[in-house]
mmCIF file of C-alpha atoms and ligand atoms in Angstrom:
data_model
loop_
_atom_site.group_PDB
_atom_site.id
_atom_site.type_symbol
_atom_site.label_atom_id
_atom_site.label_comp_id
_atom_site.label_asym_id
_atom_site.label_seq_id
_atom_site.Cartn_x
_atom_site.Cartn_y
_atom_site.Cartn_z
ATOM 1 C CA MET A 1 86.007 92.483 129.186
ATOM 2 C CA ARG A 2 83.915 91.552 126.154
ATOM 3 C CA ARG A 3 80.161 91.051 126.006
ATOM 4 C CA ILE A 4 79.444 88.665 123.173
ATOM 5 C CA ILE A 5 76.325 87.465 121.376
ATOM 6 C CA VAL A 6 76.676 84.291 119.295
ATOM 7 C CA THR A 7 74.103 83.418 116.599
ATOM 8 C CA GLY A 8 73.622 79.811 115.447
ATOM 9 C CA ALA A 9 75.328 78.844 118.712
ATOM 10 C CA LEU A 10 73.942 75.311 118.909
ATOM 11 C CA GLY A 11 75.694 74.223 115.709
ATOM 12 C CA GLN A 12 78.997 72.393 115.200
ATOM 13 C CA ILE A 13 81.224 75.442 115.747
ATOM 14 C CA GLY A 14 78.961 77.333 118.130
ATOM 15 C CA ARG A 15 78.829 74.756 120.901
ATOM 16 C CA ASP A 16 82.614 74.370 121.172
ATOM 17 C CA LEU A 17 83.262 78.081 120.625
ATOM 18 C CA ALA A 18 80.662 79.202 123.193
ATOM 19 C CA ALA A 19 82.117 76.877 125.823
ATOM 20 C CA ARG A 20 85.597 78.351 125.297
ATOM 21 C CA LEU A 21 84.306 81.956 125.209
ATOM 22 C CA ARG A 22 82.498 81.378 128.509
ATOM 23 C CA GLN A 23 85.709 80.002 130.027
ATOM 24 C CA LEU A 24 87.615 83.092 128.892
ATOM 25 C CA TYR A 25 85.145 85.933 129.387
ATOM 26 C CA GLY A 26 82.736 84.496 131.968
ATOM 27 C CA CYS A 27 79.410 82.685 131.537
ATOM 28 C CA ASP A 28 77.186 85.734 131.768
ATOM 29 C CA ALA A 29 79.230 87.697 129.212
ATOM 30 C CA VAL A 30 78.314 85.267 126.410
ATOM 31 C CA LEU A 31 74.709 85.203 125.174
ATOM 32 C CA THR A 32 74.131 82.153 122.986
ATOM 33 C CA THR A 33 71.237 82.243 120.515
ATOM 34 C CA ASP A 34 69.764 79.877 117.939
ATOM 35 C CA ILE A 35 66.507 79.294 116.085
ATOM 36 C CA ARG A 36 65.993 76.146 118.186
ATOM 37 C CA ASN A 37 66.592 75.159 121.785
ATOM 38 C CA ASP A 38 67.308 71.496 122.374
ATOM 39 C CA GLN A 39 68.251 72.162 126.016
ATOM 40 C CA ASN A 40 71.853 71.117 125.478
ATOM 41 C CA GLU A 41 74.812 72.227 127.595
ATOM 42 C CA THR A 42 75.383 75.407 125.547
ATOM 43 C CA ALA A 43 71.840 76.617 126.153
ATOM 44 C CA LEU A 44 71.965 75.588 129.808
ATOM 45 C CA SER A 45 75.456 76.768 130.815
ATOM 46 C CA GLY A 46 74.770 80.512 130.485
ATOM 47 C CA PRO A 47 72.322 83.018 129.009
ATOM 48 C CA PHE A 48 70.416 81.696 125.968
ATOM 49 C CA ARG A 49 67.742 83.293 123.770
ATOM 50 C CA LEU A 50 65.783 82.065 120.769
ATOM 51 C CA VAL A 51 66.696 84.316 117.828
ATOM 52 C CA ASP A 52 65.904 83.780 114.152
ATOM 53 C CA VAL A 53 68.632 85.759 112.372
ATOM 54 C CA THR A 54 66.370 86.454 109.412
ATOM 55 C CA ASP A 55 64.342 88.627 111.834
ATOM 56 C CA GLY A 56 66.496 91.765 112.009
ATOM 57 C CA THR A 57 64.560 93.299 114.906
ATOM 58 C CA ALA A 58 64.865 90.157 117.036
ATOM 59 C CA LEU A 59 68.624 90.007 116.437
ATOM 60 C CA TYR A 60 69.080 93.722 117.155
ATOM 61 C CA GLU A 61 66.982 93.535 120.369
ATOM 62 C CA ALA A 62 68.905 90.510 121.637
ATOM 63 C CA ALA A 63 72.280 92.227 121.046
ATOM 64 C CA LYS A 64 71.002 95.466 122.610
ATOM 65 C CA ASP A 65 69.496 93.789 125.700
ATOM 66 C CA HIS A 66 72.753 91.909 126.256
ATOM 67 C CA GLN A 67 74.743 95.169 125.837
ATOM 68 C CA ALA A 68 76.917 93.268 123.388
ATOM 69 C CA ASP A 69 80.131 94.798 122.065
ATOM 70 C CA THR A 70 80.910 91.782 119.837
ATOM 71 C CA ILE A 71 78.655 89.784 117.505
ATOM 72 C CA ILE A 72 79.816 86.326 116.432
ATOM 73 C CA HIS A 73 77.531 85.406 113.572
ATOM 74 C CA LEU A 74 77.487 81.657 112.846
ATOM 75 C CA ALA A 75 73.890 80.917 111.740
ATOM 76 C CA ALA A 76 74.002 79.665 108.148
ATOM 77 C CA LEU A 77 73.030 76.854 105.798
ATOM 78 C CA LEU A 78 76.146 74.852 104.873
ATOM 79 C CA SER A 79 77.422 73.791 101.453
ATOM 80 C CA ALA A 80 75.607 70.528 100.684
ATOM 81 C CA ALA A 81 72.364 71.671 102.377
ATOM 82 C CA ALA A 82 72.534 75.002 100.516
ATOM 83 C CA GLU A 83 72.778 73.207 97.167
ATOM 84 C CA THR A 84 69.501 71.388 97.882
ATOM 85 C CA LYS A 85 67.741 74.577 99.117
ATOM 86 C CA PRO A 86 69.402 77.489 97.284
ATOM 87 C CA MET A 87 66.639 80.045 97.927
ATOM 88 C CA LEU A 88 66.622 79.340 101.666
ATOM 89 C CA ALA A 89 70.434 79.530 101.596
ATOM 90 C CA TRP A 90 70.337 83.001 100.050
ATOM 91 C CA GLN A 91 67.706 84.236 102.526
ATOM 92 C CA LEU A 92 69.484 82.811 105.588
ATOM 93 C CA ASN A 93 73.119 83.286 104.600
ATOM 94 C CA MET A 94 72.787 86.768 103.090
ATOM 95 C CA GLY A 95 69.701 88.055 104.966
ATOM 96 C CA GLY A 96 71.037 86.854 108.328
ATOM 97 C CA LEU A 97 74.461 88.382 107.713
ATOM 98 C CA LEU A 98 72.970 91.712 106.641
ATOM 99 C CA ASN A 99 70.867 91.772 109.838
ATOM 100 C CA ALA A 100 73.947 90.983 111.951
ATOM 101 C CA LEU A 101 75.937 93.740 110.211
ATOM 102 C CA GLU A 102 73.103 96.233 110.699
ATOM 103 C CA ALA A 103 72.901 95.349 114.405
ATOM 104 C CA ALA A 104 76.693 95.818 114.613
ATOM 105 C CA ARG A 105 76.453 99.185 112.832
ATOM 106 C CA THR A 106 73.575 100.475 114.968
ATOM 107 C CA LEU A 107 75.068 99.301 118.266
ATOM 108 C CA GLY A 108 78.742 99.927 117.395
ATOM 109 C CA CYS A 109 79.733 96.259 117.821
ATOM 110 C CA LYS A 110 82.686 94.352 116.430
ATOM 111 C CA LEU A 111 81.552 91.485 114.140
ATOM 112 C CA PHE A 112 83.145 88.115 113.393
ATOM 113 C CA THR A 113 81.656 85.743 110.813
ATOM 114 C CA PRO A 114 83.207 82.718 109.095
ATOM 115 C CA SER A 115 83.706 82.438 105.372
ATOM 116 C CA SER A 116 84.849 79.162 103.803
ATOM 117 C CA ILE A 117 87.218 77.564 101.319
ATOM 118 C CA ALA A 118 84.016 77.390 99.221
ATOM 119 C CA ALA A 119 84.467 81.103 98.482
ATOM 120 C CA PHE A 120 87.091 80.377 95.796
ATOM 121 C CA GLY A 121 85.743 78.266 92.914
ATOM 122 C CA SER A 122 87.471 76.256 90.228
ATOM 123 C CA GLY A 123 89.233 79.266 88.619
ATOM 124 C CA ALA A 124 91.481 79.776 91.666
ATOM 125 C CA PRO A 125 94.826 77.934 91.929
ATOM 126 C CA LYS A 126 94.120 74.565 93.568
ATOM 127 C CA ILE A 127 97.411 74.246 95.425
ATOM 128 C CA GLY A 128 98.767 77.044 97.580
ATOM 129 C CA THR A 129 95.539 78.977 96.907
ATOM 130 C CA PRO A 130 96.617 82.548 97.727
ATOM 131 C CA GLN A 131 94.902 84.850 100.204
ATOM 132 C CA ASP A 132 94.128 87.253 97.349
ATOM 133 C CA THR A 133 93.157 85.526 94.125
ATOM 134 C CA MET A 134 90.260 85.027 91.729
ATOM 135 C CA GLN A 135 87.014 84.114 93.533
ATOM 136 C CA ARG A 136 84.354 82.914 91.126
ATOM 137 C CA PRO A 137 82.494 80.065 92.922
ATOM 138 C CA ALA A 138 79.699 78.179 91.157
ATOM 139 C CA THR A 139 77.731 76.916 94.199
ATOM 140 C CA MET A 140 75.078 78.886 96.081
ATOM 141 C CA TYR A 141 77.067 78.478 99.315
ATOM 142 C CA GLY A 142 80.262 79.725 97.656
ATOM 143 C CA ILE A 143 78.400 82.680 96.144
ATOM 144 C CA ASN A 144 76.972 83.492 99.612
ATOM 145 C CA LYS A 145 80.430 83.289 101.170
ATOM 146 C CA VAL A 146 82.218 85.531 98.682
ATOM 147 C CA SER A 147 79.301 88.014 98.791
ATOM 148 C CA GLY A 148 79.468 87.916 102.594
ATOM 149 C CA GLU A 149 83.201 88.698 102.540
ATOM 150 C CA LEU A 150 82.539 91.704 100.296
ATOM 151 C CA LEU A 151 79.619 92.865 102.438
ATOM 152 C CA CYS A 152 81.777 92.711 105.586
ATOM 153 C CA ASP A 153 84.501 94.728 103.799
ATOM 154 C CA TYR A 154 81.821 97.240 102.796
ATOM 155 C CA TYR A 155 80.673 97.743 106.396
ATOM 156 C CA PHE A 156 84.304 98.230 107.459
ATOM 157 C CA ASN A 157 85.137 100.679 104.673
ATOM 158 C CA LYS A 158 81.856 102.633 104.721
ATOM 159 C CA TYR A 159 80.886 102.597 108.412
ATOM 160 C CA GLY A 160 84.128 101.709 110.196
ATOM 161 C CA ILE A 161 82.609 98.529 111.694
ATOM 162 C CA ASP A 162 85.400 96.236 112.908
ATOM 163 C CA THR A 163 84.512 93.189 110.791
ATOM 164 C CA ARG A 164 86.792 90.130 110.788
ATOM 165 C CA GLY A 165 86.511 86.643 109.278
ATOM 166 C CA LEU A 166 88.202 83.341 108.548
ATOM 167 C CA ARG A 167 87.921 81.156 105.467
ATOM 168 C CA PHE A 168 87.431 77.917 107.366
ATOM 169 C CA PRO A 169 88.332 74.581 105.824
ATOM 170 C CA GLY A 170 86.372 71.443 106.772
ATOM 171 C CA LEU A 171 86.156 71.373 110.564
ATOM 172 C CA ILE A 172 86.392 68.099 112.435
ATOM 173 C CA SER A 173 84.917 67.642 115.908
ATOM 174 C CA TYR A 174 83.116 65.103 118.049
ATOM 175 C CA THR A 175 80.864 67.132 120.372
ATOM 176 C CA THR A 176 78.232 68.158 117.807
ATOM 177 C CA PRO A 177 77.279 66.429 114.544
ATOM 178 C CA PRO A 178 78.214 68.558 111.509
ATOM 179 C CA GLY A 179 75.394 70.481 109.827
ATOM 180 C CA GLY A 180 75.350 69.489 106.132
ATOM 181 C CA GLY A 181 78.785 70.409 104.781
ATOM 182 C CA THR A 182 80.837 68.621 102.105
ATOM 183 C CA THR A 183 83.699 67.736 104.461
ATOM 184 C CA ASP A 184 81.301 66.071 106.946
ATOM 185 C CA TYR A 185 82.528 62.751 105.513
ATOM 186 C CA ALA A 186 85.682 63.086 107.599
ATOM 187 C CA VAL A 187 83.743 63.365 110.872
ATOM 188 C CA ASP A 188 81.466 60.513 109.776
ATOM 189 C CA MET A 189 84.541 58.359 109.039
ATOM 190 C CA TYR A 190 85.844 58.704 112.602
ATOM 191 C CA VAL A 191 82.415 57.998 114.107
ATOM 192 C CA SER A 192 81.970 54.908 111.896
ATOM 193 C CA ALA A 193 85.511 53.699 112.610
ATOM 194 C CA VAL A 194 84.723 53.593 116.320
ATOM 195 C CA LYS A 195 81.174 52.267 115.954
ATOM 196 C CA THR A 196 81.473 49.712 113.138
ATOM 197 C CA GLY A 197 85.100 49.547 111.971
ATOM 198 C CA LYS A 198 84.171 50.454 108.377
ATOM 199 C CA PHE A 199 83.043 53.438 106.318
ATOM 200 C CA THR A 200 81.647 54.114 102.851
ATOM 201 C CA SER A 201 82.866 57.518 101.667
ATOM 202 C CA TYR A 202 80.721 59.700 99.430
ATOM 203 C CA ILE A 203 83.821 61.764 98.545
ATOM 204 C CA GLY A 204 86.267 60.034 96.211
ATOM 205 C CA LYS A 205 89.800 58.738 96.704
ATOM 206 C CA GLY A 206 92.349 61.422 95.782
ATOM 207 C CA THR A 207 90.001 64.342 96.545
ATOM 208 C CA PHE A 208 92.243 66.508 98.709
ATOM 209 C CA LEU A 209 90.622 69.191 100.849
ATOM 210 C CA ASP A 210 91.816 71.444 103.651
ATOM 211 C CA MET A 211 90.747 70.464 107.168
ATOM 212 C CA MET A 212 91.273 71.663 110.734
ATOM 213 C CA TYR A 213 90.487 70.248 114.154
ATOM 214 C CA MET A 214 87.845 72.160 116.127
ATOM 215 C CA PRO A 215 90.083 73.179 119.080
ATOM 216 C CA ASP A 216 92.376 74.932 116.559
ATOM 217 C CA ALA A 217 89.377 76.542 114.827
ATOM 218 C CA VAL A 218 88.050 77.864 118.146
ATOM 219 C CA GLU A 219 91.434 79.286 119.171
ATOM 220 C CA SER A 220 91.835 80.968 115.769
ATOM 221 C CA VAL A 221 88.476 82.736 116.095
ATOM 222 C CA ILE A 222 89.489 84.118 119.493
ATOM 223 C CA LYS A 223 92.982 85.035 118.326
ATOM 224 C CA LEU A 224 91.634 86.942 115.326
ATOM 225 C CA ILE A 225 88.975 88.739 117.377
ATOM 226 C CA GLU A 226 91.659 89.833 119.852
ATOM 227 C CA ALA A 227 94.280 90.647 117.192
ATOM 228 C CA ASP A 228 95.798 94.133 117.072
ATOM 229 C CA ALA A 229 93.840 95.947 114.328
ATOM 230 C CA SER A 230 96.912 97.896 113.242
ATOM 231 C CA ARG A 231 98.565 94.639 112.058
ATOM 232 C CA LEU A 232 95.623 93.580 109.845
ATOM 233 C CA LYS A 233 96.035 94.201 106.134
ATOM 234 C CA HIS A 234 93.194 91.761 105.416
ATOM 235 C CA ARG A 235 89.943 91.292 107.317
ATOM 236 C CA ASN A 236 87.281 89.359 105.420
ATOM 237 C CA ALA A 237 88.424 86.737 105.343
ATOM 238 C CA PHE A 238 91.739 85.017 106.200
ATOM 239 C CA ASN A 239 92.739 81.643 104.720
ATOM 240 C CA VAL A 240 93.327 79.141 107.557
ATOM 241 C CA SER A 241 94.073 75.419 107.401
ATOM 242 C CA ALA A 242 95.882 72.718 109.357
ATOM 243 C CA MET A 243 96.171 69.931 106.766
ATOM 244 C CA SER A 244 95.246 68.901 103.224
ATOM 245 C CA VAL A 245 93.899 65.340 103.202
ATOM 246 C CA ASP A 246 91.893 62.875 101.109
ATOM 247 C CA PRO A 247 89.786 59.954 102.450
ATOM 248 C CA GLU A 248 92.714 57.494 102.091
ATOM 249 C CA ALA A 249 94.981 59.717 104.224
ATOM 250 C CA ILE A 250 92.404 59.839 107.024
ATOM 251 C CA ALA A 251 91.846 56.066 106.760
ATOM 252 C CA SER A 252 95.607 55.401 106.987
ATOM 253 C CA SER A 253 95.797 57.608 110.052
ATOM 254 C CA ILE A 254 92.877 55.719 111.639
ATOM 255 C CA ARG A 255 94.532 52.337 110.827
ATOM 256 C CA ARG A 256 97.511 53.243 113.048
ATOM 257 C CA ARG A 257 95.028 52.744 115.921
ATOM 258 C CA LEU A 258 92.404 50.458 114.349
ATOM 259 C CA PRO A 259 94.341 48.263 111.876
ATOM 260 C CA LYS A 260 91.225 46.436 110.628
ATOM 261 C CA PHE A 261 89.399 49.641 109.620
ATOM 262 C CA LYS A 262 87.862 49.262 106.132
ATOM 263 C CA LEU A 263 87.150 52.123 103.699
ATOM 264 C CA ASP A 264 85.164 51.849 100.481
ATOM 265 C CA TYR A 265 83.415 54.349 98.234
ATOM 266 C CA ARG A 266 79.944 55.234 96.949
ATOM 267 C CA ILE A 267 80.328 58.709 95.442
ATOM 268 C CA ASP A 268 77.587 61.304 95.935
ATOM 269 C CA PRO A 269 77.726 63.310 92.672
ATOM 270 C CA ILE A 270 76.401 66.514 94.309
ATOM 271 C CA ARG A 271 78.933 66.619 97.133
ATOM 272 C CA GLN A 272 81.754 65.365 94.873
ATOM 273 C CA ALA A 273 81.034 68.209 92.411
ATOM 274 C CA ILE A 274 81.150 70.717 95.276
ATOM 275 C CA ALA A 275 84.461 69.271 96.524
ATOM 276 C CA ASP A 276 85.939 69.284 93.004
ATOM 277 C CA GLY A 277 85.344 73.047 92.816
ATOM 278 C CA TRP A 278 87.251 73.731 96.054
ATOM 279 C CA PRO A 279 90.998 74.200 96.561
ATOM 280 C CA ASP A 280 93.187 71.204 97.479
ATOM 281 C CA ALA A 281 95.436 73.204 99.818
ATOM 282 C CA ILE A 282 95.150 76.893 100.646
ATOM 283 C CA ASP A 283 97.967 79.233 101.658
ATOM 284 C CA ALA A 284 97.521 80.542 105.223
ATOM 285 C CA SER A 285 100.625 82.774 105.287
ATOM 286 C CA ALA A 286 98.659 86.052 105.576
ATOM 287 C CA ALA A 287 96.998 84.777 108.774
ATOM 288 C CA ARG A 288 100.381 83.713 110.161
ATOM 289 C CA GLU A 289 101.957 87.075 109.324
ATOM 290 C CA GLU A 290 99.128 89.378 110.431
ATOM 291 C CA TRP A 291 97.903 87.736 113.660
ATOM 292 C CA ASP A 292 100.200 84.754 114.342
ATOM 293 C CA PHE A 293 97.815 82.005 113.267
ATOM 294 C CA CYS A 294 99.078 78.566 114.268
ATOM 295 C CA VAL A 295 97.621 75.115 114.961
ATOM 296 C CA LYS A 296 98.331 72.399 117.487
ATOM 297 C CA TYR A 297 96.857 69.424 115.637
ATOM 298 C CA ASP A 298 98.178 67.671 112.537
ATOM 299 C CA LEU A 299 96.336 64.686 111.030
ATOM 300 C CA ASP A 300 97.679 61.956 113.331
ATOM 301 C CA LYS A 301 97.308 64.027 116.479
ATOM 302 C CA MET A 302 93.729 64.915 115.499
ATOM 303 C CA THR A 303 92.978 61.249 114.723
ATOM 304 C CA ASP A 304 94.301 60.128 118.118
ATOM 305 C CA ASP A 305 92.176 62.717 119.879
ATOM 306 C CA MET A 306 89.041 62.006 117.818
ATOM 307 C CA LEU A 307 89.283 58.233 118.371
ATOM 308 C CA SER A 308 90.010 58.602 122.088
ATOM 309 C CA SER A 309 87.263 61.149 122.583
ATOM 310 C CA LEU A 310 84.718 59.145 120.622
ATOM 311 C CA SER A 311 85.624 56.158 122.779
ATOM 312 C CA GLY A 312 85.097 58.308 125.870
ATOM 313 C CA MET A 313 88.771 59.039 126.715
ATOM 314 C CA PRO A 314 89.770 62.657 125.940
ATOM 315 C CA LEU A 315 93.481 63.154 125.140
ATOM 316 C CA TYR A 316 94.413 66.770 124.454
ATOM 317 C CA GLY A 317 98.034 67.638 123.702
ATOM 318 C CA GLU A 318 99.983 70.895 123.460
ATOM 319 C CA LYS A 319 102.594 70.721 120.670
ATOM 320 C CA THR A 320 102.421 73.304 117.835
ATOM 321 C CA VAL A 321 102.876 71.748 114.400
ATOM 322 C CA ASN A 322 103.036 74.697 111.994
HETATM 323 P P1 LIG B 401 75.840 74.243 111.759
HETATM 324 O O1 LIG B 401 74.941 73.905 110.622
HETATM 325 O O2 LIG B 401 76.406 73.139 112.574
HETATM 326 O O3 LIG B 401 75.098 75.255 112.743
HETATM 327 C C1 LIG B 401 74.327 76.322 112.278
HETATM 328 C C2 LIG B 401 73.360 76.712 113.382
HETATM 329 O O4 LIG B 401 72.544 77.789 112.870
HETATM 330 C C3 LIG B 401 72.425 75.580 113.794
HETATM 331 O O5 LIG B 401 72.467 75.390 115.201
HETATM 332 C C4 LIG B 401 71.035 76.060 113.355
HETATM 333 O O6 LIG B 401 69.999 75.677 114.232
HETATM 334 C C5 LIG B 401 71.229 77.560 113.356
HETATM 335 N N1 LIG B 401 70.274 78.261 112.475
HETATM 336 C C6 LIG B 401 69.759 77.833 111.300
HETATM 337 N N2 LIG B 401 68.900 78.750 110.826
HETATM 338 C C7 LIG B 401 68.875 79.760 111.720
HETATM 339 C C8 LIG B 401 68.172 81.007 111.793
HETATM 340 N N3 LIG B 401 67.310 81.381 110.826
HETATM 341 N N4 LIG B 401 68.387 81.799 112.858
HETATM 342 C C9 LIG B 401 69.253 81.435 113.844
HETATM 343 N N5 LIG B 401 69.928 80.272 113.832
HETATM 344 C C10 LIG B 401 69.750 79.458 112.773
HETATM 345 O O7 LIG B 401 77.016 75.173 111.162
HETATM 346 P P2 LIG B 401 78.500 75.333 111.693
HETATM 347 O O8 LIG B 401 79.288 74.214 111.148
HETATM 348 O O9 LIG B 401 78.498 75.602 113.137
HETATM 349 O O10 LIG B 401 78.930 76.631 110.862
HETATM 350 C C11 LIG B 401 78.882 77.943 111.389
HETATM 351 C C12 LIG B 401 79.465 78.902 110.361
HETATM 352 O O11 LIG B 401 80.783 78.476 109.974
HETATM 353 C C13 LIG B 401 78.686 78.991 109.060
HETATM 354 O O12 LIG B 401 78.771 80.304 108.564
HETATM 355 C C14 LIG B 401 79.430 78.068 108.135
HETATM 356 O O13 LIG B 401 79.232 78.413 106.779
HETATM 357 C C15 LIG B 401 80.852 78.317 108.569
HETATM 358 N N6 LIG B 401 81.757 77.212 108.208
HETATM 359 C C16 LIG B 401 81.658 76.002 108.805
HETATM 360 C C17 LIG B 401 82.521 74.982 108.440
HETATM 361 C C18 LIG B 401 82.458 73.623 109.083
HETATM 362 O O14 LIG B 401 83.210 72.720 108.667
HETATM 363 N N7 LIG B 401 81.630 73.421 110.073
HETATM 364 C C19 LIG B 401 83.498 75.212 107.449
HETATM 365 C C20 LIG B 401 83.555 76.461 106.841
HETATM 366 C C21 LIG B 401 82.697 77.475 107.247
#
């Protein structure tokens, strides 16, 4: 049975992931931590501790006291926020990761941390972006992510620490507002569709980006953590995606349920420039081959669930679509 510490656990991924981990491994086995405590369900449903990941001693002590064998490191500044505060992004994204890796090395823990489709950059093929290809990102977030992948490989190769990661696409969910990423527009579109029936997108028509629904993201983290190490040729980090969509595709999917939904555009040049540097559609075949990655939600199924859930009527289904 695992004993897990999660950093940044009150964020968009952490809240859904911690709930699922507690279901699987037991409430007391999962210590959630964050720099803040807003007394939400994650902090209240099991052990919680305030931990600033830039404080290496605090992170180490929390993992040690919990007798953790697995560190899930989520605390980070996301793409759009990182572009407005690049120095903070470097300190948090690189300093926090280094502290988590050092805690893993000292305590002999396994470590999972997400990378992102931001780790590629405009030199990589935009369609069918391979698992192994040129990675030369131009944003601070992308630079942090590719450096983080290399650092995790280094700890595996030099110290034998079992590091694993996923290059997440934009993640869509309804339980927690997203934390300053470029693909947040998609979540905002669903929320606005339900609340007002219209949305002004800051990402342009025809800008295709990879996305995935949060229940699939959560299951892929757990599947990778539990994957047989002898099958893994890659580690940090696997391409994963469920769909490649632009704002019009999401709007069309919403209109199946809300025919009067209106979409218009006011482009944010900063977030559009970030999106333009990312792949349109990545190739997730390495994840499928090495640890049986699969998803349950395509665009329409995700839309149905988002709209129902946002209207207070959850509707989870079971069918696998890839
Ligand atoms: P989020 O912004 O929603 O949550 C991050 C959490 O970290 C917040 O709860 C915040 O309070 C906490 N935090 C901030 N500074 C901290 C510090 N110094 N010490 C401890 N905690 C701190 O982010 P998320 O969407 O949950 O993302 C988690 C990870 O997944 C990040 O590495 C992110 O880059 C990656 N990722 C996310 C997405 C996505 O669409 N959400 C996509 C690709 C990759």
